Short mmCIF file of C-alpha atoms and ligand atoms in Angstrom, two decimals:
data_model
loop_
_atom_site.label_atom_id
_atom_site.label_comp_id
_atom_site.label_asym_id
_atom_site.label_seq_id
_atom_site.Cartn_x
_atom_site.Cartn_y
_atom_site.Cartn_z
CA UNK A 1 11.94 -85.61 26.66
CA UNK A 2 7.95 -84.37 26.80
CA UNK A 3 6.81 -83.54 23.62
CA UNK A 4 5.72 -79.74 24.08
CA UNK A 5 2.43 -79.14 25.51
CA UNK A 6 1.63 -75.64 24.25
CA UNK A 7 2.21 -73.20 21.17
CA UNK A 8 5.18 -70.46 20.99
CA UNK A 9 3.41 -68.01 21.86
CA UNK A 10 1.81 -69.31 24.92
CA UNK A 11 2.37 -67.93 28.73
CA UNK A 12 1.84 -70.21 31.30
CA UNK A 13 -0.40 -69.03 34.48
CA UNK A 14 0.40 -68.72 37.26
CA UNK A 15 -2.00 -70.16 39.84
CA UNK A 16 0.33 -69.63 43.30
CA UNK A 17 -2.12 -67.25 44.60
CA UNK A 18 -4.48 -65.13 43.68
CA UNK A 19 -2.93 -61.89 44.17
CA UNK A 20 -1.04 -62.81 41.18
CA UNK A 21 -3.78 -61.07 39.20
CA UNK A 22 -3.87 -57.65 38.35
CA UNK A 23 -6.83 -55.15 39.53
CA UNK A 24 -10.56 -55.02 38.35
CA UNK A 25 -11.23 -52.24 35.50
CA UNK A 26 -13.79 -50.90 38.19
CA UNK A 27 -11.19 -50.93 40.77
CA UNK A 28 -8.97 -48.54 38.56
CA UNK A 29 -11.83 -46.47 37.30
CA UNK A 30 -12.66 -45.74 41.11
CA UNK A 31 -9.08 -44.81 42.26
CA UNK A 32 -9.09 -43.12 38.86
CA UNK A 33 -11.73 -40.58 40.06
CA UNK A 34 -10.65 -40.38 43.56
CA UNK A 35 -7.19 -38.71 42.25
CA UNK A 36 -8.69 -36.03 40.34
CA UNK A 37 -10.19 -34.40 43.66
CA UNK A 38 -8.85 -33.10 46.71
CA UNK A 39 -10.64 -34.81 49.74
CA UNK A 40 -9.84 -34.46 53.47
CA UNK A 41 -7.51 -36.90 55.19
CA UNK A 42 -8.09 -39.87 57.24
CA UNK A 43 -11.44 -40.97 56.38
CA UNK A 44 -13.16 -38.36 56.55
CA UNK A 45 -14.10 -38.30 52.62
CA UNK A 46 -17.14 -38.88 50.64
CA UNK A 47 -16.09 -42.16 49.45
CA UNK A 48 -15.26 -43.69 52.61
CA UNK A 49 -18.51 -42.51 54.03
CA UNK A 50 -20.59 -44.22 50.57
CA UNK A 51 -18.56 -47.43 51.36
CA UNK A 52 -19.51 -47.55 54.57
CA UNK A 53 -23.24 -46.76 53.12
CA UNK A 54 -22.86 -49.49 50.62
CA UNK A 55 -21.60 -52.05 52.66
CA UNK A 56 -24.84 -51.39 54.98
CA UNK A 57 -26.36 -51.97 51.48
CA UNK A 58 -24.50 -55.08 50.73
CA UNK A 59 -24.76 -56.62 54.66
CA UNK A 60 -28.60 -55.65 54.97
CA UNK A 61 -27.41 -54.04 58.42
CA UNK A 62 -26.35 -51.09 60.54
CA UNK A 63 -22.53 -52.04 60.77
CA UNK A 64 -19.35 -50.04 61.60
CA UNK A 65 -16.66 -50.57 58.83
CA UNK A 66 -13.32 -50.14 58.98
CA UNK A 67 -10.77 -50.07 55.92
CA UNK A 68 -7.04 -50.97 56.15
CA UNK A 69 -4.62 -52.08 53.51
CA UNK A 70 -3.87 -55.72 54.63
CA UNK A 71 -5.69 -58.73 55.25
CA UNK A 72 -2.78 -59.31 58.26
CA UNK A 73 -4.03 -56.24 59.74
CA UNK A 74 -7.54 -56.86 59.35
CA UNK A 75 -7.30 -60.00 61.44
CA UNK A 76 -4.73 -58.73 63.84
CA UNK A 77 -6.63 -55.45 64.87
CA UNK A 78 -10.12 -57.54 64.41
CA UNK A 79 -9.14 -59.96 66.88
CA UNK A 80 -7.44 -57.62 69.17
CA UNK A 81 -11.15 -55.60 69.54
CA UNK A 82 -12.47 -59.47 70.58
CA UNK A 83 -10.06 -61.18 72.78
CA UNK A 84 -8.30 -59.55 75.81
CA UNK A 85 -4.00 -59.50 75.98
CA UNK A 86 -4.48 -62.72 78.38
CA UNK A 87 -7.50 -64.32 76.51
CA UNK A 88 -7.65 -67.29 73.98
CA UNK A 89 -8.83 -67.36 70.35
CA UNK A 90 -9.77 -70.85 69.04
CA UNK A 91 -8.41 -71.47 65.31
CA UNK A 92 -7.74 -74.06 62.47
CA UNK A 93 -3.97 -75.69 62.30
CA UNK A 94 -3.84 -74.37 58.84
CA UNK A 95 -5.58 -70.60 59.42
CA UNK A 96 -3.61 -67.74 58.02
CA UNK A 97 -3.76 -66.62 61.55
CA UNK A 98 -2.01 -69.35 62.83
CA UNK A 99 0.74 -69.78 60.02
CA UNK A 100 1.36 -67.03 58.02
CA UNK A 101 1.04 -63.74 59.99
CA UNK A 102 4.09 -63.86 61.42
CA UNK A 103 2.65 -63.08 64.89
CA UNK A 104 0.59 -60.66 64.38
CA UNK A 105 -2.33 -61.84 65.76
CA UNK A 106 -0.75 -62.19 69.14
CA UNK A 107 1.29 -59.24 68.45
CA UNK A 108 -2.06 -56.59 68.01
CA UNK A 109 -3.73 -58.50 70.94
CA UNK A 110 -0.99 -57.87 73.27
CA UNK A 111 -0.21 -61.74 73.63
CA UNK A 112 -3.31 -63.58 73.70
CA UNK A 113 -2.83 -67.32 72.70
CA UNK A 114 -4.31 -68.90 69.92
CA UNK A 115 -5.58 -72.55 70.58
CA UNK A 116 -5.53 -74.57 67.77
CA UNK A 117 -8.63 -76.68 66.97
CA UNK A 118 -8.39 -79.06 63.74
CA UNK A 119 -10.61 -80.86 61.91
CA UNK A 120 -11.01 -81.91 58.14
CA UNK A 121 -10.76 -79.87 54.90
CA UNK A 122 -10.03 -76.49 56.84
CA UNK A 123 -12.98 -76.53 58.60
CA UNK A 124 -12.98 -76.45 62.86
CA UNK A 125 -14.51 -79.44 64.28
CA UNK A 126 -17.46 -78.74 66.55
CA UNK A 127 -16.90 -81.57 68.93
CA UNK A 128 -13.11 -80.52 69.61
CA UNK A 129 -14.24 -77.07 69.47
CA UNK A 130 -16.00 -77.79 72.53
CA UNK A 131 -13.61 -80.24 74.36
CA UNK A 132 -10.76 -77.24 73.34
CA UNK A 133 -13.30 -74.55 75.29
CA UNK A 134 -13.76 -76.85 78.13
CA UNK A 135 -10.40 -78.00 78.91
CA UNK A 136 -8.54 -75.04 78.12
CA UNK A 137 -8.49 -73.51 81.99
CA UNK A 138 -8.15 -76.36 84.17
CA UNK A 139 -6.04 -74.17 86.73
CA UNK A 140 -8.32 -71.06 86.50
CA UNK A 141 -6.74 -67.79 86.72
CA UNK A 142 -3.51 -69.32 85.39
CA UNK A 143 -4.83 -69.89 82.22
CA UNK A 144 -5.83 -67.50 79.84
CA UNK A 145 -9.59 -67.10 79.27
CA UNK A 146 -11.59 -68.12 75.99
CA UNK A 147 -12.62 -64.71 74.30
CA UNK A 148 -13.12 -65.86 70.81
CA UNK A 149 -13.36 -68.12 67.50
CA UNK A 150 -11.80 -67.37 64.14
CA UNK A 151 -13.18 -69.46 61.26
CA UNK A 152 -11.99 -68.49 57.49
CA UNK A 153 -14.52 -68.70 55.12
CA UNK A 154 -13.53 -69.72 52.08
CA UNK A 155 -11.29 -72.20 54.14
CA UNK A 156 -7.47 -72.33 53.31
CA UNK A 157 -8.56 -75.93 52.24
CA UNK A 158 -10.24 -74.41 49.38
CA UNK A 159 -13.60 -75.57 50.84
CA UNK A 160 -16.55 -73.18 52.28
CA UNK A 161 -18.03 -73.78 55.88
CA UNK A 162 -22.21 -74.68 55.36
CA UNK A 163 -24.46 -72.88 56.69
CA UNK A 164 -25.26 -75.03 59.71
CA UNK A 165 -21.42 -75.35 60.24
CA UNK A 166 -21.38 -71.43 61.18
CA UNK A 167 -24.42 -71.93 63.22
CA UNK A 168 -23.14 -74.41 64.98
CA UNK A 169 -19.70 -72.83 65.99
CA UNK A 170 -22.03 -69.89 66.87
CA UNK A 171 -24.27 -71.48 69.16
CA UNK A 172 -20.94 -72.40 70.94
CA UNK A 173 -19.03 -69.66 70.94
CA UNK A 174 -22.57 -67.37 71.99
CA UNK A 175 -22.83 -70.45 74.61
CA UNK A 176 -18.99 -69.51 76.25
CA UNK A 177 -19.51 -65.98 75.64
CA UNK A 178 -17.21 -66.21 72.97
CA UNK A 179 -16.97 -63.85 70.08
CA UNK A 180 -16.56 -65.26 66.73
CA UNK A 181 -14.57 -63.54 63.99
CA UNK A 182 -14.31 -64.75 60.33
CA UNK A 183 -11.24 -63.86 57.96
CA UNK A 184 -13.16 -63.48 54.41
CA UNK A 185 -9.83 -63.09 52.87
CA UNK A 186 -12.21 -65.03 50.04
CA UNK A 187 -15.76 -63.79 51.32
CA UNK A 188 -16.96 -62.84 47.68
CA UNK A 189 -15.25 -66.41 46.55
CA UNK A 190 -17.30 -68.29 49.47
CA UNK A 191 -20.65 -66.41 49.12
CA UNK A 192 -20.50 -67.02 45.04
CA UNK A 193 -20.08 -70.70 46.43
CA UNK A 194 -22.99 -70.54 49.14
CA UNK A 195 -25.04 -68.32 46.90
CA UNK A 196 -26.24 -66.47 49.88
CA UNK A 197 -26.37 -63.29 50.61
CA UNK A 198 -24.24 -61.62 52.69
CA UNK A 199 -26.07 -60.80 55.33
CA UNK A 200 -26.88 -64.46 55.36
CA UNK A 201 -23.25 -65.68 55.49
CA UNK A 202 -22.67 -63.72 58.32
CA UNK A 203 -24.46 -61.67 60.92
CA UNK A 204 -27.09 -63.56 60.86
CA UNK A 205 -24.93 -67.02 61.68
CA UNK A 206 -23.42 -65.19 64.62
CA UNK A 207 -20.48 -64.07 62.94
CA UNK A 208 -19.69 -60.61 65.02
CA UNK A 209 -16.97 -59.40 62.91
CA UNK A 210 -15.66 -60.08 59.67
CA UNK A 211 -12.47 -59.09 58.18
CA UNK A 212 -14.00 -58.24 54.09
CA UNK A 213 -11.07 -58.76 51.77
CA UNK A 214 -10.64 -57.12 48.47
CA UNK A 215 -7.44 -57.62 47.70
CA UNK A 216 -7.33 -61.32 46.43
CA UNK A 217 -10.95 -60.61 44.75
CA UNK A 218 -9.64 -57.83 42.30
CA UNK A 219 -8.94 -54.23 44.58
CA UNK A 220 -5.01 -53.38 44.50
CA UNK A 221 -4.75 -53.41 48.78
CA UNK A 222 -8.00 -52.74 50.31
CA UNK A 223 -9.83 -54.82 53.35
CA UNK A 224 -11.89 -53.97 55.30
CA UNK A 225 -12.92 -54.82 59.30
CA UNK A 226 -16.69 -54.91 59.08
CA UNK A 227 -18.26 -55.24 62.95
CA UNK A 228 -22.00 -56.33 63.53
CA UNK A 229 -22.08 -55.30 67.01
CA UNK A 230 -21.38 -51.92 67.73
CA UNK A 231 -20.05 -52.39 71.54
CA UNK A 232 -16.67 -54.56 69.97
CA UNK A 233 -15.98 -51.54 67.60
CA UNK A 234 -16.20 -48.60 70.33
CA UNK A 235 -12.39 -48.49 70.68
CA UNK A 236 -11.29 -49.51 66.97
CA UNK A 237 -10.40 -46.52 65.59
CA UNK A 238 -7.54 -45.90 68.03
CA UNK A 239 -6.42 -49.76 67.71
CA UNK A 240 -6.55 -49.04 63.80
CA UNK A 241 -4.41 -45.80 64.09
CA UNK A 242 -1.92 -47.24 66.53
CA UNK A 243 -1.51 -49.86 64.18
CA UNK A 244 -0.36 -48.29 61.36
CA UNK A 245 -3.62 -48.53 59.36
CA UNK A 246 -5.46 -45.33 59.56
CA UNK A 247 -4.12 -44.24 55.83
CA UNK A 248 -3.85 -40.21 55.25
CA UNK A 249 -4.76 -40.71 52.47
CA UNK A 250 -8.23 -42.89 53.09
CA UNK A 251 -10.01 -41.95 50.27
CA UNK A 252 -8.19 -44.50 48.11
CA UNK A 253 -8.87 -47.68 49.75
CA UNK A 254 -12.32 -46.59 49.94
CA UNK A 255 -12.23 -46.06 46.72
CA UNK A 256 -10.82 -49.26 45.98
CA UNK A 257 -13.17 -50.64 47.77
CA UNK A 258 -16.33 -48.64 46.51
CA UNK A 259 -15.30 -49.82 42.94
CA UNK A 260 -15.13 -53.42 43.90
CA UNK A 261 -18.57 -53.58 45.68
CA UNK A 262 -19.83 -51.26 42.44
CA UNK A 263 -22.27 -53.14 40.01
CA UNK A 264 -20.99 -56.29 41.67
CA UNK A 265 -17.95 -56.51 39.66
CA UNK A 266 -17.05 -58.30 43.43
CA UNK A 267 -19.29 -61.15 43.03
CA UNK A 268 -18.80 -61.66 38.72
CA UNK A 269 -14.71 -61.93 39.61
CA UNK A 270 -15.28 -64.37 42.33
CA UNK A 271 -17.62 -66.28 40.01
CA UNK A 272 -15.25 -66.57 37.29
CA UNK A 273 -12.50 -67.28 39.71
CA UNK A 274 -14.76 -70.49 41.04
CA UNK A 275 -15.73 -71.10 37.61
CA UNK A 276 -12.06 -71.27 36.38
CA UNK A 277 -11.35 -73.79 39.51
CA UNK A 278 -13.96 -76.35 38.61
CA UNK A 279 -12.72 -76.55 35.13
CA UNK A 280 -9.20 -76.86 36.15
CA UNK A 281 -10.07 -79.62 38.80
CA UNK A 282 -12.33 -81.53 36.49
CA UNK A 283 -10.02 -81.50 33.66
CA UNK A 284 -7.40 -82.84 36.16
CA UNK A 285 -9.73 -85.60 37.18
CA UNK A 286 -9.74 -86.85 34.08
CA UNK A 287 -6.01 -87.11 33.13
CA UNK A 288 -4.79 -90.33 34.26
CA UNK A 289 -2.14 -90.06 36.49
CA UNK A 290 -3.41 -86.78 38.10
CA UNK A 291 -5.44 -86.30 40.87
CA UNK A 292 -7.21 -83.72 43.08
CA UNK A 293 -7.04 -83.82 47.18
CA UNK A 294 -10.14 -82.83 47.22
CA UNK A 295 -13.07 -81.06 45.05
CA UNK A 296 -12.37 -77.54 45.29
CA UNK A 297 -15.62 -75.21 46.79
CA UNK A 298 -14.24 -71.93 45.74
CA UNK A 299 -11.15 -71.00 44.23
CA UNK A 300 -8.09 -73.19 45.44
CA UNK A 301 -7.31 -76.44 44.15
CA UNK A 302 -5.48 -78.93 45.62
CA UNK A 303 -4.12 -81.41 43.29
CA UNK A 304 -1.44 -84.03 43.56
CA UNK A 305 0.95 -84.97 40.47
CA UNK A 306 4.00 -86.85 40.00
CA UNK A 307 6.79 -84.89 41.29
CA UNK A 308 8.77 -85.44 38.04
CA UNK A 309 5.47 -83.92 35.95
CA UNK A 310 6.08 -80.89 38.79
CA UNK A 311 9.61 -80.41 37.88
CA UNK A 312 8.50 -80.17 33.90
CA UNK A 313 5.60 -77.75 34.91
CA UNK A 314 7.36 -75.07 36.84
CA UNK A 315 10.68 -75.50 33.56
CA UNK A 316 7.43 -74.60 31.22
CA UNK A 317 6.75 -71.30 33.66
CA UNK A 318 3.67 -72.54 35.84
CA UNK A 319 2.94 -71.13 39.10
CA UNK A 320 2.03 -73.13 42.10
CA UNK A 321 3.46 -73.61 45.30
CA UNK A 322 4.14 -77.33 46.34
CA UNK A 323 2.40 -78.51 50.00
CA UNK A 324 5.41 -81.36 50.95
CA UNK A 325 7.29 -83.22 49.16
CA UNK A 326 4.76 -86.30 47.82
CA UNK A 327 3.46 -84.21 44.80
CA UNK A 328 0.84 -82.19 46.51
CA UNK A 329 0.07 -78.49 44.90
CA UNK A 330 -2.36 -76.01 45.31
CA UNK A 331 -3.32 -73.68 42.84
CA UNK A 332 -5.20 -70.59 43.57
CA UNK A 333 -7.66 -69.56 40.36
CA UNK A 334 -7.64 -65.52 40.43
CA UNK A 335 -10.31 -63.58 39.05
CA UNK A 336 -8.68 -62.80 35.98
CA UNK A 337 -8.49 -66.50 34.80
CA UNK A 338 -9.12 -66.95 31.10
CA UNK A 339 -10.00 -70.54 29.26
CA UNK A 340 -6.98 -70.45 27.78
CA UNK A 341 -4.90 -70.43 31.22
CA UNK A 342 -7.02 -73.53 32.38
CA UNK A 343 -6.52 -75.22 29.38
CA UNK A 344 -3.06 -74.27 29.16
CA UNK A 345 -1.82 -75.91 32.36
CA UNK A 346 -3.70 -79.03 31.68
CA UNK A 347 -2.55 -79.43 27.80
CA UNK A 348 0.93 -79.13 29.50
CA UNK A 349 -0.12 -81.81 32.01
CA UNK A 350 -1.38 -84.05 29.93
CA UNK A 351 1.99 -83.52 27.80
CA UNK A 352 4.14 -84.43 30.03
CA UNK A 353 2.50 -87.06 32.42
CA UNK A 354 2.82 -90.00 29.56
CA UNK A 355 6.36 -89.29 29.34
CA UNK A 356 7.21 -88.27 33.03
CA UNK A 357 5.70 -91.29 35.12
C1 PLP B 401 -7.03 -66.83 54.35
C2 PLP B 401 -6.20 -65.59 54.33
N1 PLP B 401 -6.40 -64.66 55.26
C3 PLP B 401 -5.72 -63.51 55.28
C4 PLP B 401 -4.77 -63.24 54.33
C5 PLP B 401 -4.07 -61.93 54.49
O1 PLP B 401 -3.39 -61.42 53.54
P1 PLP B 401 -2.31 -60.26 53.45
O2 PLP B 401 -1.88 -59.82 54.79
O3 PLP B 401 -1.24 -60.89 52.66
O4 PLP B 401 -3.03 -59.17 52.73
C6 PLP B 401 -4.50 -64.19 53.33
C7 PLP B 401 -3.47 -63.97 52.29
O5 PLP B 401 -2.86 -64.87 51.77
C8 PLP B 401 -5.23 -65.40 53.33
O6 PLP B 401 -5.03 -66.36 52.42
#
């Protein structure tokens, strides 16, 4: 038997993703104040208007912005506004495109292919980025085009693409006339990483359209697809409404969204959340017996334990979600992450690693 690891009283976090956490008190406060009004339907409020004004803010640009409740959506409908029914978006192995949208990337594009391009820690290799663009129509018209690139930033790896990473999928994608997309499930997690701005973790890289989460970040369900160049928006709004996401009732994802990018509450959550990660990996590090894949740039951690110390983790009421079967984990920090969650799962840990292995 482990000795126990934690008081009574104490809950155990759970770090299997971070839509675990709740919503951001400015999140609340905003959909608070958008129900004591009337407003007209489908966008056409005041607050989806001042997030579309504050995202200009945020972005430094003219940009057209689109909210919908998912991130699914967000990349589905983004990519299907970059990459014709017959075309070919390049992507990661382990991209939420590619493994957990259930299709609907090729579903909103009509049945373009995606084209898997790896390469370590999440990130797309540049030099089989390029070999993928050139070899991927050898027979001409019966292949099916390259349109565009989708790069997630922060990575599903838990790490963040540099600056001259972007670049340098940009200057091939602009080189093959390809447009390049990036799913910012994480953006506010990746640019409190970078400590850019946003402008400069996007638009001006090359990245043509981004799909802005809010969701994981603190908002309740509220994205947004944020275009840089006007021509690949022209025909979103239809593409939006035929897909489900033009909400009647607008004015609170906007809202949602307007409380989120409000005072920066956006960027303090995603700090903490990164914050919370570091600790957690470092105090991993230094239990013997425990490991980390990798150091974490954002907010996921991937750590590897032995699988009887798993077993005793998830009895005690930890979340994580196992990756295989030799001990792997990942652990997704949320916003809402206090000390005493971090130090919680690594007093348990520590508890039961001397006994367990
Ligand atoms: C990298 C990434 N992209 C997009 C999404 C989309 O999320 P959802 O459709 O669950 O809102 C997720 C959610 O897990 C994600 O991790």
């Amino acid at each position: 038997m482990s000795k126990p690891a934690n008081p009574a009283n104490f809950a155990p976090a759970n770090f299997a993703s971070d839509n675990v956490a709740g919503a951001l008190p400015e999140v609340i406060a905003a959909v608070t104040e958008a129900a004591s009004a009337g407003a007209m339907p489908y966008g056409n409020d005041p607050w989806t208007a001042r997030v579309s004004a504050r995202l200009r803010d945020v972005f430094e640009c003219d940009l057209w912005a689109f909210p919908v409740a998912t991130g699914t959506a967000a990349n589905a409908l983004a990519l299907s506004a970059i990459c014709p029914p017959f075309g070919t978006v390049f992507c990661h192995p382990a991209s939420h495109a590619n493994t957990d949208e259930c299709g609907a990337p090729e579903f909103y594009t009509g049945g373009a292919k995606l084209t898997l391009v790896d390469g370590p820690d999440g990130k797309i290799d540049l030099a089989a980025l390029t070999t993928a663009i050139e070899t991927a129509r050898p027979h001409g018209v019966h292949n099916m085009p390259p349109a565009a690139v989708t790069i997630t930033q922060e990575s599903e790896a838990g790490t963040v693409y540099a600056a001259d990473h972007v670049d340098a999928i940009a200057d091939i994608a602009k080189k093959n006339k390809l447009a390049l997309h990036m799913d910012g499930a994480r953006f506010a997690n990746a640019l409190a990483a970078l400590d850019v701005s946003a402008a400069d973790a996007t638009w001006r890289r090359g990245v043509d359209v981004l799909s802005f989460g809010a969701t994981k970040g603190g908002a309740m369900a509220a994205e947004a697809v944020i275009f840089f160049r006007e021509e690949l928006a022209s025909a979103f709004g239809e593409r939006r409404k035929r897909g489900g996401h033009l909400l009647s009732k607008m004015r609170f994802v906007s809202a949602q969204l307007e409380g989120y990018l409000g005072d920066d509450a956006w960027l303090r959550a995603a700090r903490a959340a990164n914050a919370g990660a570091a600790s957690l990996a470092a105090g991993l590090t230094n239990i013997d017996g425990a490991d980390i894949v990798r150091v974490p740039e954002a907010n996921i951690v991937f750590a590897k334990l032995p699988l009887p110390v798993l077993d005793l983790l998830e009895a005690d009421g930890f979340g994580f979600y196992r990756v295989g079967s030799d001990g792997t984990i990942r652990l997704v920090v949320p916003w809402s992450v206090t000390d005493a969650d971090v130090e919680g799962l690594l007093g348990a840990v520590r508890g039961h690693i001397g006994p367990a292995v």
